[in-house]
GROMACS .gro file of C-alpha atoms in nm:
model
  340
    1MET     CA    1  11.248  11.007  16.110
    2THR     CA    2  10.911  10.890  16.142
    3ASP     CA    3  10.874  10.552  16.016
    4THR     CA    4  10.625  10.249  16.072
    5PRO     CA    5  10.740   9.929  16.246
    6ALA     CA    6  10.579   9.635  16.038
    7LEU     CA    7  10.815   9.580  15.787
    8PRO     CA    8  10.939   9.267  15.648
    9ALA     CA    9  11.305   9.181  15.631
   10VAL     CA   10  11.350   9.170  15.280
   11ASN     CA   11  11.229   9.332  14.994
   12ARG     CA   12  11.155   9.143  14.677
   13GLU     CA   13  11.306   9.339  14.323
   14TRP     CA   14  11.307   9.239  13.944
   15HIS     CA   15  11.692   9.231  13.830
   16LEU     CA   16  11.785   9.183  13.473
   17LEU     CA   17  12.061   8.905  13.448
   18SER     CA   18  12.147   8.888  13.086
   19ARG     CA   19  12.016   9.148  12.755
   20PRO     CA   20  11.761   8.964  12.583
   21VAL     CA   21  11.846   8.932  12.179
   22GLY     CA   22  11.521   8.917  11.993
   23TRP     CA   23  11.192   8.843  12.260
   24PRO     CA   24  11.270   8.871  12.646
   25ARG     CA   25  11.330   8.496  12.775
   26PRO     CA   26  11.214   8.453  13.143
   27GLU     CA   27  11.528   8.330  13.198
   28ASP     CA   28  11.696   8.677  13.109
   29PHE     CA   29  11.540   8.796  13.475
   30ALA     CA   30  11.526   8.678  13.824
   31LEU     CA   31  11.274   8.770  14.118
   32VAL     CA   32  11.569   8.806  14.432
   33GLU     CA   33  11.582   8.857  14.788
   34ALA     CA   34  11.732   9.202  14.892
   35PRO     CA   35  11.742   9.339  15.203
   36MET     CA   36  11.508   9.608  15.302
   37PRO     CA   37  11.659   9.943  15.209
   38ALA     CA   38  11.644  10.216  15.445
   39PRO     CA   39  11.630  10.582  15.407
   40GLY     CA   40  11.928  10.800  15.376
   41GLU     CA   41  11.898  11.182  15.469
   42GLY     CA   42  11.630  11.385  15.239
   43GLN     CA   43  11.505  11.012  15.138
   44VAL     CA   44  11.209  10.829  15.208
   45LEU     CA   45  11.088  10.483  15.225
   46VAL     CA   46  10.801  10.387  14.979
   47ARG     CA   47  10.600  10.065  15.009
   48ASN     CA   48  10.484  10.036  14.597
   49VAL     CA   49  10.109   9.971  14.565
   50TYR     CA   50  10.109   9.962  14.148
   51ALA     CA   51  10.340   9.982  13.909
   52SER     CA   52  10.393  10.020  13.536
   53VAL     CA   53  10.523   9.814  13.229
   54ASP     CA   54  10.547   9.975  12.926
   55PRO     CA   55  10.707   9.916  12.582
   56TYR     CA   56  10.994  10.133  12.609
   57MET     CA   57  11.144   9.925  12.915
   58ARG     CA   58  11.220   9.687  12.640
   59GLY     CA   59  11.495   9.908  12.517
   60ARG     CA   60  11.650   9.970  12.813
   61MET     CA   61  11.725   9.619  12.853
   62SER     CA   62  11.965   9.655  12.530
   63ALA     CA   63  12.329   9.792  12.565
   64ALA     CA   64  12.278  10.002  12.299
   65LYS     CA   65  12.287  10.405  12.350
   66SER     CA   66  11.945  10.543  12.367
   67TYR     CA   67  11.719  10.799  12.533
   68ALA     CA   68  11.734  10.627  12.880
   69ALA     CA   69  11.993  10.450  13.016
   70PRO     CA   70  12.041  10.081  12.948
   71PHE     CA   71  11.929   9.887  13.295
   72GLU     CA   72  12.239   9.784  13.454
   73LEU     CA   73  12.246   9.396  13.502
   74GLY     CA   74  12.233   9.242  13.860
   75LYS     CA   75  12.038   9.536  13.990
   76ALA     CA   76  11.709   9.632  14.059
   77MET     CA   77  11.495   9.766  13.701
   78GLN     CA   78  11.327  10.102  13.737
   79GLY     CA   79  10.985  10.209  13.601
   80GLY     CA   80  10.701  10.429  13.689
   81ALA     CA   81  10.510  10.344  14.043
   82VAL     CA   82  10.306  10.490  14.292
   83GLY     CA   83  10.289  10.411  14.647
   84GLU     CA   84  10.263  10.476  15.011
   85VAL     CA   85  10.598  10.662  15.245
   86VAL     CA   86  10.614  10.440  15.527
   87ALA     CA   87  10.931  10.635  15.633
   88SER     CA   88  11.055  10.928  15.576
   89ARG     CA   89  11.351  11.137  15.634
   90ALA     CA   90  11.251  11.402  15.416
   91GLU     CA   91  11.089  11.725  15.516
   92GLY     CA   92  10.761  11.780  15.321
   93PHE     CA   93  10.720  11.428  15.326
   94ALA     CA   94  10.500  11.212  15.598
   95VAL     CA   95  10.424  10.885  15.652
   96GLY     CA   96  10.064  10.839  15.488
   97ASP     CA   97  10.183  11.022  15.199
   98HIS     CA   98  10.120  10.872  14.849
   99VAL     CA   99  10.394  10.952  14.606
  100LEU     CA  100  10.465  10.897  14.209
  101HIS     CA  101  10.820  10.801  14.135
  102PHE     CA  102  11.025  10.591  13.917
  103SER     CA  103  11.191  10.327  14.131
  104GLY     CA  104  10.977  10.027  14.030
  105TRP     CA  105  10.988   9.635  14.005
  106ARG     CA  106  11.010   9.582  14.361
  107GLU     CA  107  10.808   9.571  14.626
  108TYR     CA  108  10.999   9.889  14.862
  109ALA     CA  109  11.199  10.154  14.744
  110ALA     CA  110  11.402  10.373  14.932
  111PHE     CA  111  11.510  10.711  14.725
  112ASP     CA  112  11.542  11.104  14.722
  113ALA     CA  113  11.250  11.285  14.781
  114LYS     CA  114  11.321  11.512  14.494
  115ASN     CA  115  11.250  11.222  14.285
  116ALA     CA  116  10.913  11.229  14.422
  117VAL     CA  117  10.555  11.375  14.329
  118LYS     CA  118  10.256  11.348  14.594
  119VAL     CA  119   9.975  11.206  14.448
  120ASP     CA  120   9.620  11.234  14.607
  121PRO     CA  121   9.470  10.891  14.637
  122GLN     CA  122   9.128  11.078  14.724
  123ALA     CA  123   9.088  11.285  14.396
  124ALA     CA  124   9.125  10.959  14.222
  125PRO     CA  125   9.222  10.618  14.231
  126LEU     CA  126   9.618  10.567  14.280
  127SER     CA  127   9.658  10.349  13.935
  128THR     CA  128   9.548  10.643  13.725
  129TYR     CA  129   9.893  10.837  13.806
  130LEU     CA  130  10.075  10.620  13.614
  131GLY     CA  131   9.833  10.617  13.340
  132VAL     CA  132   9.513  10.835  13.211
  133LEU     CA  133   9.674  11.114  13.459
  134GLY     CA  134  10.014  11.038  13.425
  135MET     CA  135  10.295  10.945  13.180
  136THR     CA  136  10.084  10.787  12.943
  137GLY     CA  137   9.795  11.071  12.925
  138LEU     CA  138  10.061  11.323  12.888
  139THR     CA  139  10.226  11.118  12.594
  140ALA     CA  140   9.894  11.103  12.432
  141TYR     CA  141   9.825  11.481  12.487
  142ALA     CA  142  10.145  11.609  12.392
  143GLY     CA  143  10.200  11.410  12.102
  144LEU     CA  144   9.875  11.477  11.954
  145LEU     CA  145   9.848  11.820  12.019
  146ARG     CA  146  10.218  11.950  12.004
  147THR     CA  147  10.413  11.704  11.791
  148ALA     CA  148  10.129  11.663  11.542
  149SER     CA  149   9.989  12.003  11.556
  150PHE     CA  150   9.621  11.872  11.557
  151LYS     CA  151   9.355  12.129  11.465
  152GLU     CA  152   9.008  12.104  11.503
  153GLY     CA  153   8.820  11.921  11.170
  154ASP     CA  154   9.126  11.671  11.134
  155VAL     CA  155   9.126  11.320  10.993
  156VAL     CA  156   9.321  11.134  11.257
  157PHE     CA  157   9.455  10.779  11.258
  158VAL     CA  158   9.589  10.618  11.552
  159SER     CA  159   9.736  10.239  11.579
  160GLY     CA  160   9.786  10.059  11.895
  161ALA     CA  161   9.459  10.250  11.970
  162ALA     CA  162   9.329  10.009  12.219
  163GLY     CA  163   9.630  10.028  12.440
  164ALA     CA  164   9.684  10.286  12.730
  165VAL     CA  165   9.841  10.573  12.486
  166GLY     CA  166   9.644  10.531  12.157
  167SER     CA  167   9.305  10.506  12.351
  168GLN     CA  168   9.327  10.834  12.485
  169VAL     CA  169   9.496  10.986  12.170
  170GLY     CA  170   9.144  10.893  11.970
  171GLN     CA  171   8.917  11.025  12.262
  172ILE     CA  172   9.132  11.367  12.295
  173ALA     CA  173   9.108  11.433  11.891
  174LYS     CA  174   8.718  11.361  11.939
  175LEU     CA  175   8.666  11.556  12.230
  176LYS     CA  176   8.901  11.843  12.038
  177GLY     CA  177   8.701  11.830  11.725
  178ALA     CA  178   8.846  11.578  11.494
  179SER     CA  179   8.584  11.510  11.203
  180ARG     CA  180   8.701  11.143  11.195
  181VAL     CA  181   8.874  10.913  11.403
  182ILE     CA  182   9.016  10.551  11.303
  183GLY     CA  183   9.217  10.330  11.498
  184SER     CA  184   9.383   9.983  11.459
  185ALA     CA  185   9.376   9.688  11.711
  186GLY     CA  186   9.484   9.359  11.737
  187SER     CA  187   9.138   9.190  11.821
  188ASP     CA  188   8.764   9.197  11.713
  189GLU     CA  189   8.677   9.261  12.045
  190LYS     CA  190   8.953   9.560  12.063
  191VAL     CA  191   8.802   9.704  11.757
  192LYS     CA  192   8.431   9.681  11.884
  193LEU     CA  193   8.564   9.843  12.236
  194LEU     CA  194   8.707  10.145  12.023
  195ILE     CA  195   8.429  10.208  11.833
  196GLU     CA  196   8.168  10.143  12.128
  197GLU     CA  197   8.325  10.289  12.412
  198TYR     CA  198   8.594  10.521  12.312
  199GLY     CA  199   8.399  10.654  12.039
  200PHE     CA  200   8.611  10.618  11.746
  201ASP     CA  201   8.446  10.693  11.415
  202ALA     CA  202   8.571  10.385  11.270
  203ALA     CA  203   8.781  10.090  11.364
  204PHE     CA  204   8.960   9.783  11.181
  205ASN     CA  205   9.168   9.471  11.341
  206TYR     CA  206   9.490   9.486  11.180
  207LYS     CA  207   9.564   9.096  11.145
  208SER     CA  208   9.231   9.088  10.940
  209GLY     CA  209   9.432   9.207  10.614
  210PRO     CA  210   9.661   9.443  10.474
  211VAL     CA  211   9.701   9.749  10.699
  212SER     CA  212   9.716   9.966  10.386
  213GLU     CA  213   9.387   9.847  10.241
  214GLN     CA  214   9.184   9.848  10.571
  215LEU     CA  215   9.281  10.233  10.617
  216ARG     CA  216   9.176  10.372  10.303
  217THR     CA  217   8.819  10.156  10.346
  218ALA     CA  218   8.814  10.340  10.716
  219ALA     CA  219   8.959  10.689  10.557
  220PRO     CA  220   8.844  10.737  10.166
  221ASP     CA  221   8.889  11.092  10.214
  222GLY     CA  222   9.260  10.989  10.329
  223ILE     CA  223   9.397  11.139  10.684
  224ASP     CA  224   9.569  11.452  10.829
  225VAL     CA  225   9.715  11.311  11.148
  226TYR     CA  226   9.873  10.978  11.227
  227PHE     CA  227   9.972  10.890  11.587
  228ASP     CA  228  10.221  10.590  11.533
  229ASN     CA  229  10.271  10.331  11.845
  230VAL     CA  230  10.359  10.084  11.634
  231GLY     CA  231  10.551  10.142  11.242
  232GLY     CA  232  10.579   9.889  11.022
  233ASP     CA  233  10.336   9.855  10.792
  234HIS     CA  234  10.121  10.130  10.969
  235LEU     CA  235  10.345  10.353  10.899
  236GLU     CA  236  10.372  10.296  10.526
  237ALA     CA  237  10.010  10.260  10.521
  238ALA     CA  238   9.960  10.576  10.705
  239ILE     CA  239  10.236  10.765  10.439
  240GLY     CA  240   9.981  10.589  10.159
  241SER     CA  241   9.682  10.754  10.323
  242LEU     CA  242   9.846  11.101  10.400
  243ASN     CA  243   9.679  11.397  10.271
  244ARG     CA  244   9.867  11.751  10.180
  245ASP     CA  245  10.028  11.909  10.495
  246GLY     CA  246   9.948  11.593  10.692
  247ARG     CA  247  10.172  11.528  11.017
  248ILE     CA  248  10.281  11.201  11.166
  249ALA     CA  249  10.416  11.187  11.530
  250ILE     CA  250  10.641  10.869  11.610
  251CYS     CA  251  10.536  10.804  11.947
  252GLY     CA  252  10.670  10.416  11.953
  253MET     CA  253  10.712  10.165  11.729
  254ILE     CA  254  10.670   9.809  11.913
  255SER     CA  255  10.625   9.582  11.575
  256VAL     CA  256  10.984   9.611  11.569
  257TYR     CA  257  11.134   9.625  11.926
  258ASN     CA  258  11.224   9.229  11.925
  259ASN     CA  259  11.356   9.213  11.584
  260THR     CA  260  11.725   9.107  11.560
  261GLU     CA  261  11.786   9.262  11.240
  262PRO     CA  262  11.688   9.666  11.113
  263ALA     CA  263  11.373   9.685  10.989
  264PRO     CA  264  11.314   9.803  10.647
  265GLY     CA  265  11.184  10.140  10.616
  266PRO     CA  266  10.864  10.252  10.448
  267ARG     CA  267  10.897  10.210  10.065
  268ASN     CA  268  10.663  10.510   9.965
  269LEU     CA  269  10.863  10.786  10.171
  270ALA     CA  270  10.855  10.965   9.857
  271ARG     CA  271  10.502  11.078   9.845
  272LEU     CA  272  10.603  11.347  10.163
  273ILE     CA  273  10.716  11.533   9.869
  274GLN     CA  274  10.378  11.520   9.713
  275THR     CA  275  10.185  11.575  10.034
  276ARG     CA  276  10.453  11.831  10.197
  277GLY     CA  277  10.406  11.546  10.486
  278ARG     CA  278  10.601  11.580  10.827
  279ILE     CA  279  10.731  11.307  11.021
  280GLU     CA  280  10.853  11.404  11.357
  281GLY     CA  281  10.946  11.181  11.652
  282PHE     CA  282  10.876  11.253  12.000
  283LEU     CA  283  10.956  11.200  12.365
  284VAL     CA  284  10.726  11.301  12.665
  285GLY     CA  285  11.009  11.397  12.864
  286ASP     CA  286  11.085  11.709  12.653
  287HIS     CA  287  10.727  11.816  12.687
  288TYR     CA  288  10.668  11.848  13.118
  289ASP     CA  289  10.604  12.193  13.080
  290LEU     CA  290  10.274  12.051  12.952
  291GLN     CA  291  10.211  11.882  13.271
  292PRO     CA  292   9.968  12.198  13.434
  293GLN     CA  293   9.801  12.242  13.130
  294PHE     CA  294   9.739  11.866  13.076
  295VAL     CA  295   9.614  11.809  13.388
  296GLN     CA  296   9.372  12.109  13.401
  297GLU     CA  297   9.219  12.012  13.079
  298VAL     CA  298   9.222  11.611  13.088
  299GLY     CA  299   9.125  11.582  13.447
  300PRO     CA  300   8.768  11.708  13.447
  301TRP     CA  301   8.715  11.480  13.119
  302VAL     CA  302   8.839  11.198  13.338
  303ALA     CA  303   8.643  11.305  13.639
  304SER     CA  304   8.297  11.324  13.415
  305GLY     CA  305   8.362  11.033  13.214
  306ALA     CA  306   8.403  11.236  12.850
  307LEU     CA  307   8.745  11.011  12.870
  308LYS     CA  308   8.734  10.649  12.920
  309TYR     CA  309   8.995  10.468  13.008
  310ARG     CA  310   9.031  10.105  13.070
  311GLU     CA  311   9.331   9.902  13.310
  312THR     CA  312   9.447   9.557  13.277
  313VAL     CA  313   9.583   9.451  13.632
  314ALA     CA  314   9.830   9.217  13.682
  315GLU     CA  315   9.845   9.098  14.052
  316GLY     CA  316  10.167   9.056  14.255
  317ILE     CA  317  10.509   9.109  14.167
  318GLU     CA  318  10.553   8.749  14.089
  319ASN     CA  319  10.363   8.879  13.787
  320HIS     CA  320  10.529   9.178  13.757
  321LEU     CA  321  10.760   9.013  13.386
  322GLU     CA  322  10.454   8.813  13.268
  323ALA     CA  323  10.298   9.160  13.292
  324PHE     CA  324  10.546   9.344  13.089
  325LEU     CA  325  10.580   9.077  12.827
  326GLY     CA  326  10.177   9.059  12.763
  327VAL     CA  327  10.236   9.462  12.687
  328LEU     CA  328  10.502   9.342  12.377
  329ARG     CA  329  10.248   9.093  12.284
  330GLY     CA  330   9.960   9.332  12.269
  331ASP     CA  331   9.746   9.134  12.581
  332ASN     CA  332   9.635   9.446  12.734
  333THR     CA  333   9.366   9.678  12.720
  334GLY     CA  334   9.431  10.016  12.813
  335LYS     CA  335   9.736  10.074  13.052
  336MET     CA  336   9.876   9.769  13.206
  337ILE     CA  337   9.934   9.774  13.547
  338VAL     CA  338  10.072   9.559  13.813
  339LYS     CA  339   9.949   9.564  14.217
  340LEU     CA  340  10.168   9.474  14.395
   0.00000   0.00000   0.00000
């Protein structure tokens, strides 16, 4: 075992105390001090440098059966993180290595090395492995190209387009030859960002008027692909503007995550008969076979600046929860990252 001596006596980690009903409240969580973990055989101890907060984590705070196991009450929550190995009892991992893993929401984590992926901080900033070159980027890539069967010349509409996933969806569509890319966002500043920095052809503030009307104005000839991060009125508007053989990829529905009653479905589903449209949900975990192709294609775009990204960085583990709540409110531009 190799290790470094200067470790703190305690480890701070976020626990879920009670399952939120509706919007999560600060009293549902606690930042607690726990004993510093020690790696067992085949494990590494990692000092987390950056941690991710993502909308899907809201679902894990509920007890309802879902694609991911609920967070356990009174125990550290989990999430993507990237950090530095400070002790190792695993072959192939040395002190000083940097790894991507899923034991976030804490300052230090000990876990099986088989659950860690080495990353190179010289090739790209560490934070990008949680966003543009990580699960976020692969979500955009797989959802657009595989689930939505994007093809050159398509008109693409993206909701939550200034977010970590949405901003990449729009840019990848442009780089792949979309004829028009439209995005929705929650502020005029984000709309400006979509057009001026990310190269969207049109964008609108969904708070400025009915989504259906704004979408028809932005896409007078209809849309071929809708990448859904929001659900609700956005999904209904997209169905209303869908062209023949249009495809809708359901990535997330952040507008309904905190509802205490079931959200009403789109009122115009019958239009899918006329358009022969298709709606399909997807999870990035089903598409990890695309990871090598994704890195090979997207990595050079990021390195060259052809694909731009933004990060909203919260400083300190004490602000971890507020960063998560900020994602649910839409406070972030691009990927929300916590710097520990």
